[in-house]
PDB file of C-alpha atoms in Angstrom:
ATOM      1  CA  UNK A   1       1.583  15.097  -1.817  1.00  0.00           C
ATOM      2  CA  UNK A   2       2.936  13.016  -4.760  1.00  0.00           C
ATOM      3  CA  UNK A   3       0.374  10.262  -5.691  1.00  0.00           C
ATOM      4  CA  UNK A   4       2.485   7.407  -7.528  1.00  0.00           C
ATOM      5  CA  UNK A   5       0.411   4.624  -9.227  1.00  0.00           C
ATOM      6  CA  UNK A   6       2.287   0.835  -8.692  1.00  0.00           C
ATOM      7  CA  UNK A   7       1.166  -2.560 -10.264  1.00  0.00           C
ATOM      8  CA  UNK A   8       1.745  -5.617 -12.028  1.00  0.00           C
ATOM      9  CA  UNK A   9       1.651  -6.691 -15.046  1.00  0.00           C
ATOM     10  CA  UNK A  10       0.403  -9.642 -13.849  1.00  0.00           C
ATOM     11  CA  UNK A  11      -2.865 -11.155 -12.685  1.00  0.00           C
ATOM     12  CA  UNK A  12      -0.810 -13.811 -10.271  1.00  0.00           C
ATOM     13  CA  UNK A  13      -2.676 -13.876  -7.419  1.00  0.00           C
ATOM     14  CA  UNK A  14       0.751 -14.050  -5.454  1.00  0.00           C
ATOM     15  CA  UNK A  15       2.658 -12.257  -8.135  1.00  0.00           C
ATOM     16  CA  UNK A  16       6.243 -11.647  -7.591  1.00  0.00           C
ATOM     17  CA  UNK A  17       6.091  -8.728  -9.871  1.00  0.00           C
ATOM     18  CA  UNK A  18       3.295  -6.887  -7.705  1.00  0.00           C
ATOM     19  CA  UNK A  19       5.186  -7.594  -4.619  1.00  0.00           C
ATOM     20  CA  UNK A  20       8.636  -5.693  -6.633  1.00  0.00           C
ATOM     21  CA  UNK A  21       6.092  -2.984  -7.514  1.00  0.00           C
ATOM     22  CA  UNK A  22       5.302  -2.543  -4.038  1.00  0.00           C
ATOM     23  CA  UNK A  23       8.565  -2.666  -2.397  1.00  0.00           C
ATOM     24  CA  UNK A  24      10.224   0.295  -4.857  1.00  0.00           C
ATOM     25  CA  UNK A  25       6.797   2.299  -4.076  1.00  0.00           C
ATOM     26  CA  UNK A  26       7.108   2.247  -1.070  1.00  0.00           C
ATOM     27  CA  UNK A  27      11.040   3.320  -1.115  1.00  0.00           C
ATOM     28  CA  UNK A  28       9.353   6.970  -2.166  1.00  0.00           C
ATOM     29  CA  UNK A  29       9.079   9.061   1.102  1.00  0.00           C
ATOM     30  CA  UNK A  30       6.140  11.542   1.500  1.00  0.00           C
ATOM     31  CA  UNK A  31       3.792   9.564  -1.141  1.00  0.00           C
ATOM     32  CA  UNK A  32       0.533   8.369  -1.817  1.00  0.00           C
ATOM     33  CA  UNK A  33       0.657   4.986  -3.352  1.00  0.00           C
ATOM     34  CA  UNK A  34      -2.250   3.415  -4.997  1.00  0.00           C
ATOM     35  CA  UNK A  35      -1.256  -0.311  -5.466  1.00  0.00           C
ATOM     36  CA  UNK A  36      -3.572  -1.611  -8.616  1.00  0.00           C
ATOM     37  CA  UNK A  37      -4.454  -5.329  -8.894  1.00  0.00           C
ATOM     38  CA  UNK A  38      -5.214  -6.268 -12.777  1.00  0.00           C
ATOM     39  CA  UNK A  39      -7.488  -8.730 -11.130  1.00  0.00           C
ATOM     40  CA  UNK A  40      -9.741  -5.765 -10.148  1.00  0.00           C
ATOM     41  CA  UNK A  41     -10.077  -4.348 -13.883  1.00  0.00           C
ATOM     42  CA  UNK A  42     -11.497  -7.814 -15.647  1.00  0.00           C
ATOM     43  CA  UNK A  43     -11.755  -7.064 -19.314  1.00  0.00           C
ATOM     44  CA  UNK A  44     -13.055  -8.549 -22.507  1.00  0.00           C
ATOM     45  CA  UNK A  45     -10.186  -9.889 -25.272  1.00  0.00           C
ATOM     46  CA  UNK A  46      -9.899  -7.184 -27.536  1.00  0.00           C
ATOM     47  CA  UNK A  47     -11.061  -7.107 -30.531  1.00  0.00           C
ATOM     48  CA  UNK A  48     -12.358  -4.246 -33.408  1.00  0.00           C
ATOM     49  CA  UNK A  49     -15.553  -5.627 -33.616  1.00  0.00           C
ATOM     50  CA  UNK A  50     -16.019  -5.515 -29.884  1.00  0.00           C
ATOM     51  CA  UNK A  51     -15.397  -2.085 -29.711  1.00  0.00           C
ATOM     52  CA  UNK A  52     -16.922  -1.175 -32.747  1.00  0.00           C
ATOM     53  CA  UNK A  53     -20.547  -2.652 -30.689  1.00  0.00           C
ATOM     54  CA  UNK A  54     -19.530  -2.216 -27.071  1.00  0.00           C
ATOM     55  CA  UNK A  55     -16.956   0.436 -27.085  1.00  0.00           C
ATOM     56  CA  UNK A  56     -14.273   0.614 -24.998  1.00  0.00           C
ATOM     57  CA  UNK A  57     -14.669  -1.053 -21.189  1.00  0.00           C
ATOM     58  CA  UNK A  58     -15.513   1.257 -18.302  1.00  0.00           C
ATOM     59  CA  UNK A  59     -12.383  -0.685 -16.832  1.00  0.00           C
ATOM     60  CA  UNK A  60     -10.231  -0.037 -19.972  1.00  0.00           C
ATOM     61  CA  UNK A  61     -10.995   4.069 -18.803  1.00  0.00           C
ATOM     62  CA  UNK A  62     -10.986   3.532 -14.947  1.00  0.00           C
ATOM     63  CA  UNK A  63      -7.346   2.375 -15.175  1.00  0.00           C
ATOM     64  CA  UNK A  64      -6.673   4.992 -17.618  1.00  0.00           C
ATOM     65  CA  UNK A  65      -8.094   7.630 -15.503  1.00  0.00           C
ATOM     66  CA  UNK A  66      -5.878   5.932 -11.969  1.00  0.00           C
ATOM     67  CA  UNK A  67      -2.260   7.018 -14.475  1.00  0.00           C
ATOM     68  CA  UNK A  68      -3.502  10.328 -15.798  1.00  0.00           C
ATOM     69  CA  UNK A  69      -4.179  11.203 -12.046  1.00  0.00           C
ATOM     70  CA  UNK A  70      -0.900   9.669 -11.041  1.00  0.00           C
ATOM     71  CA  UNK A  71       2.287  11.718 -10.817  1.00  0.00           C
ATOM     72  CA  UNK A  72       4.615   8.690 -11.693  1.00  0.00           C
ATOM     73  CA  UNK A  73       4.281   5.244 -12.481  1.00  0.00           C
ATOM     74  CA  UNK A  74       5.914   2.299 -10.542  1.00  0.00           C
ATOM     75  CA  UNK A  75       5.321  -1.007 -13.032  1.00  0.00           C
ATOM     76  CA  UNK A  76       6.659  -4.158 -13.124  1.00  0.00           C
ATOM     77  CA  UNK A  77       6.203  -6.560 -16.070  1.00  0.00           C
ATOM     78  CA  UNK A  78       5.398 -10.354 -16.069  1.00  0.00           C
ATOM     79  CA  UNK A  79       7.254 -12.342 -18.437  1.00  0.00           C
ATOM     80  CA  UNK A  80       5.755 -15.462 -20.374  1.00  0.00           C
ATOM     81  CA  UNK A  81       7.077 -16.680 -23.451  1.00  0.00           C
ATOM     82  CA  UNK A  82       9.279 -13.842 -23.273  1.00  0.00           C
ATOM     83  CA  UNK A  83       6.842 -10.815 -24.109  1.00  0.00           C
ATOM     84  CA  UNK A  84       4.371  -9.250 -21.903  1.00  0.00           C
ATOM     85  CA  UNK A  85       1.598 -11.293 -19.699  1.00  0.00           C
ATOM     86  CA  UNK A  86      -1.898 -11.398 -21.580  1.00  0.00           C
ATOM     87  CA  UNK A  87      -4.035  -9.747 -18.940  1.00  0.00           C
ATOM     88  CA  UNK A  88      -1.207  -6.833 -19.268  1.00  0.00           C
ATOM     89  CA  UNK A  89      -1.237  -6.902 -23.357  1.00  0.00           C
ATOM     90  CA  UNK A  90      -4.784  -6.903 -23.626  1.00  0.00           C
ATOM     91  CA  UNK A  91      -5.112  -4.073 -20.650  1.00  0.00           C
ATOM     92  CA  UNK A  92      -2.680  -2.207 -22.886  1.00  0.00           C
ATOM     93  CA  UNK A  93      -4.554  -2.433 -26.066  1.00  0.00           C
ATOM     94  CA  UNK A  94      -7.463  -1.661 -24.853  1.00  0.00           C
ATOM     95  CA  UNK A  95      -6.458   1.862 -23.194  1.00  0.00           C
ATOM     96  CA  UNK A  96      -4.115   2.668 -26.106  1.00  0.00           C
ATOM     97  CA  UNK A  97      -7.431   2.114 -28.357  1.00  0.00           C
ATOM     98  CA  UNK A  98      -8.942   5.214 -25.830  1.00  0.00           C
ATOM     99  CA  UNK A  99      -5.789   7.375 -25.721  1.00  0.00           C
ATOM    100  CA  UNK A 100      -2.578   6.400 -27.813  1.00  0.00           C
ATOM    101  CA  UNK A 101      -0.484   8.456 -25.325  1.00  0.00           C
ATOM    102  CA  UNK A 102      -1.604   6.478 -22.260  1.00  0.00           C
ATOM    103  CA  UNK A 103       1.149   7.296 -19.858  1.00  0.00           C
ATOM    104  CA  UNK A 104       0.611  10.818 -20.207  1.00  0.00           C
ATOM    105  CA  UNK A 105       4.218  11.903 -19.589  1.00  0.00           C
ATOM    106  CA  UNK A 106       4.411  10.096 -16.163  1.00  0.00           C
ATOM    107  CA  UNK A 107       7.870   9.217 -14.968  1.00  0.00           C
ATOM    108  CA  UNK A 108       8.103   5.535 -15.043  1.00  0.00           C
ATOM    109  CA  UNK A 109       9.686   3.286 -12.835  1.00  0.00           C
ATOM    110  CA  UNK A 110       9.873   0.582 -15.126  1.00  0.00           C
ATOM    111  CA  UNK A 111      10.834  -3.351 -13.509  1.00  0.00           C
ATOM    112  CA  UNK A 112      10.950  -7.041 -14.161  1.00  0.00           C
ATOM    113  CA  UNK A 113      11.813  -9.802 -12.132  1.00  0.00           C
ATOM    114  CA  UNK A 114      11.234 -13.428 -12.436  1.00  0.00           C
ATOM    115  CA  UNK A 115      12.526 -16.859 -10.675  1.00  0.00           C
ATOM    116  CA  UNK A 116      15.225 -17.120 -13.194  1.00  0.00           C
ATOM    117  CA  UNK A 117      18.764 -15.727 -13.949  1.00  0.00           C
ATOM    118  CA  UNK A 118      17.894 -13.306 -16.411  1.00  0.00           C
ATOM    119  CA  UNK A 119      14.933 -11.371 -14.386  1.00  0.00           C
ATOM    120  CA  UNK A 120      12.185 -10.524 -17.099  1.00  0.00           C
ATOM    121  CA  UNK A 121      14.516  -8.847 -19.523  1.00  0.00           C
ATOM    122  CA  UNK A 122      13.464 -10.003 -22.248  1.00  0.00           C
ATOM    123  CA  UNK A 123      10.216  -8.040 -21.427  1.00  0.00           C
ATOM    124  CA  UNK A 124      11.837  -5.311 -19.841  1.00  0.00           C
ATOM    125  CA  UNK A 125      13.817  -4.466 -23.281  1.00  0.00           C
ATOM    126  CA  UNK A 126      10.576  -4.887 -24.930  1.00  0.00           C
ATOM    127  CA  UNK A 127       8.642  -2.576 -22.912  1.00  0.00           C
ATOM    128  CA  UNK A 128      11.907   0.130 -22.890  1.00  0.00           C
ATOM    129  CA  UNK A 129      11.324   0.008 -26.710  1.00  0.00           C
ATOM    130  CA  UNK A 130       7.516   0.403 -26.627  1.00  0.00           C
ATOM    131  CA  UNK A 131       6.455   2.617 -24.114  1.00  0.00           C
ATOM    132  CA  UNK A 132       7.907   6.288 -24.717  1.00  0.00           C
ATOM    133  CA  UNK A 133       6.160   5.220 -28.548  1.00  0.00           C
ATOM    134  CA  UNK A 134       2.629   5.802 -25.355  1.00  0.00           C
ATOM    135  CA  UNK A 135       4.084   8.750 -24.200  1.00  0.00           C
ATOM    136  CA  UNK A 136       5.491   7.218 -20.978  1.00  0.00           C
ATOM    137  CA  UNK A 137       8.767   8.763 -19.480  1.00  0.00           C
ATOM    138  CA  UNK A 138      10.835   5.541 -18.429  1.00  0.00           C
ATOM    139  CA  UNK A 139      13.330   7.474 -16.401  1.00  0.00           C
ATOM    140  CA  UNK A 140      15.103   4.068 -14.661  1.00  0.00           C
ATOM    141  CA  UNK A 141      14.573   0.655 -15.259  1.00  0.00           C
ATOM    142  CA  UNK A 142      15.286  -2.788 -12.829  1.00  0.00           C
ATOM    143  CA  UNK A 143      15.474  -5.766 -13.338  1.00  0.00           C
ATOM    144  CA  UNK A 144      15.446  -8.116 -10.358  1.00  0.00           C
ATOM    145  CA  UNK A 145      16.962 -12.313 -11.238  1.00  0.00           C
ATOM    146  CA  UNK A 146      15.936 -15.298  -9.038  1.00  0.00           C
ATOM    147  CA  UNK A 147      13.398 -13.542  -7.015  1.00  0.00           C
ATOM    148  CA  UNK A 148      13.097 -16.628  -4.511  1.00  0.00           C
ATOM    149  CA  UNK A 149      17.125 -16.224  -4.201  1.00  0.00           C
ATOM    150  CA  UNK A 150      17.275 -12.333  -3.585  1.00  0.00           C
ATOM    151  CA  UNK A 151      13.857 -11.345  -2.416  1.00  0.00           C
ATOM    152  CA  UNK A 152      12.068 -12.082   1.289  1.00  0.00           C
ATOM    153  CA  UNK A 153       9.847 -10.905   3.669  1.00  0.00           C
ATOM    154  CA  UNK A 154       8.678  -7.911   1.414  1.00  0.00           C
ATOM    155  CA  UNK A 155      12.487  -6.635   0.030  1.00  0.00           C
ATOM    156  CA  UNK A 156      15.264  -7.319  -1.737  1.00  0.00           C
ATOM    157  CA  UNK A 157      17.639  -9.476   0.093  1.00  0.00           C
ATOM    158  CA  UNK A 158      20.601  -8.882  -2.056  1.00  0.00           C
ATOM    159  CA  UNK A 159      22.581  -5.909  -0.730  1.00  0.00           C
ATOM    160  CA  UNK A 160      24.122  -4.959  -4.061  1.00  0.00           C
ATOM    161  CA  UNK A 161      20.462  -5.366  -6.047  1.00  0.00           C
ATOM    162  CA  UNK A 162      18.899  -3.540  -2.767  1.00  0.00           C
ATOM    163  CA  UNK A 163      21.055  -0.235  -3.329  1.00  0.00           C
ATOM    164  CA  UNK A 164      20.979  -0.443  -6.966  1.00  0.00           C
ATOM    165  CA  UNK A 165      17.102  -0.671  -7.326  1.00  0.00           C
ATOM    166  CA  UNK A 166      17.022   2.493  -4.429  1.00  0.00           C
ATOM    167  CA  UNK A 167      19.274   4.202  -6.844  1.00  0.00           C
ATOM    168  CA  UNK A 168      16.405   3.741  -9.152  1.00  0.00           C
ATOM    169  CA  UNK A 169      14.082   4.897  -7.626  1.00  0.00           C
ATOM    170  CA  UNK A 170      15.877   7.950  -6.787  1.00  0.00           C
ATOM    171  CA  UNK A 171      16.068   8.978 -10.253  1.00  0.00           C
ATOM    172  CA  UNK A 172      12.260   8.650 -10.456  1.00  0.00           C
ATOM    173  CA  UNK A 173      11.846  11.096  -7.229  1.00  0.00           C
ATOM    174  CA  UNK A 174      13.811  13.432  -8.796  1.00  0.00           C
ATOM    175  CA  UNK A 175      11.521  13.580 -11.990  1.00  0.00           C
ATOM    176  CA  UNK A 176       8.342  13.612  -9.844  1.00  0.00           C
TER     177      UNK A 176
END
């Protein structure tokens, strides 16, 4: 069975991004999806100096470990300020400090959607840039605007969004 990994980059308790995530996951037939919370993987800021005393955080390597034992990667970016969220930048720093290639290969499913017009690109363009650098295979990206306007109930309300996002997430089946 393919086992795809899905989160947020986001530690929202309601996060819009995590509830994307887990829409497009769950678009992939005959899977095991393992929907991660950032909330579950609390981490020191990082710093040299910490690591250099500490090391690297058991939760740093725990997520690590949930994408190398993943066979693709459903994620969906926060935006603030127009970059990445904190808890997803300093999640990030920390693993790349254990592995530089943290994605491994995995297809990736990357997303971004937000309450505004422009739906996380800014991130989203950021991320595209930044990620194969990790050795993650972005194979489709999405980006969903005015997620109050065109998402309910668990999907995308938005026929023409709806059928382009499950065109996305066809190209990541057929890289699984």
């Amino acid at each position: 069975m393919i086992k795809i990994l899905a989160f947020a980059g986001s530690n929202s308790k309601d996060s819009i991004n995590k509830q994307l995530a887990i829409y497009a996951s769950g678009l992939i037939e005959k899977a095991e999806v393992t929907v991660l919370d950032l909330n579950d993987f609390e981490l020191p800021i990082f710093s040299k100096h910490y690591e250099k005393s500490h090391g690297i955080p058991e939760n740093a390597m725990s997520f690590l470990n949930y994408i190398k034992q993943s066979d693709g990667v459903v994620l969906s970016l926060a935006e603030n300020n127009a970059a990445y969220s904190a808890v997803f930048k300093n999640l990030f720093d920390w693993m790349s400090r254990a592995e530089a290639k943290l994605f491994f290969g995995k297809p990736m499913l990357l997303m971004a959607t937000s309450p505004g017009s422009r739906g996380g690109i800014s991130v989203l363009t950021m991320a595209k840039e930044r990620f194969p650098r990790h050795d993650a295979q972005v194979v489709a990206d999405f980006s969903l605007p005015s997620f109050e306007v065109n998402f309910s109930n668990g999907e995308i309300t938005n026929p023409d969004l709806d059928n382009e996002l499950k065109g996305k997430v066809e190209l990541l089946k057929e890289h699984l």
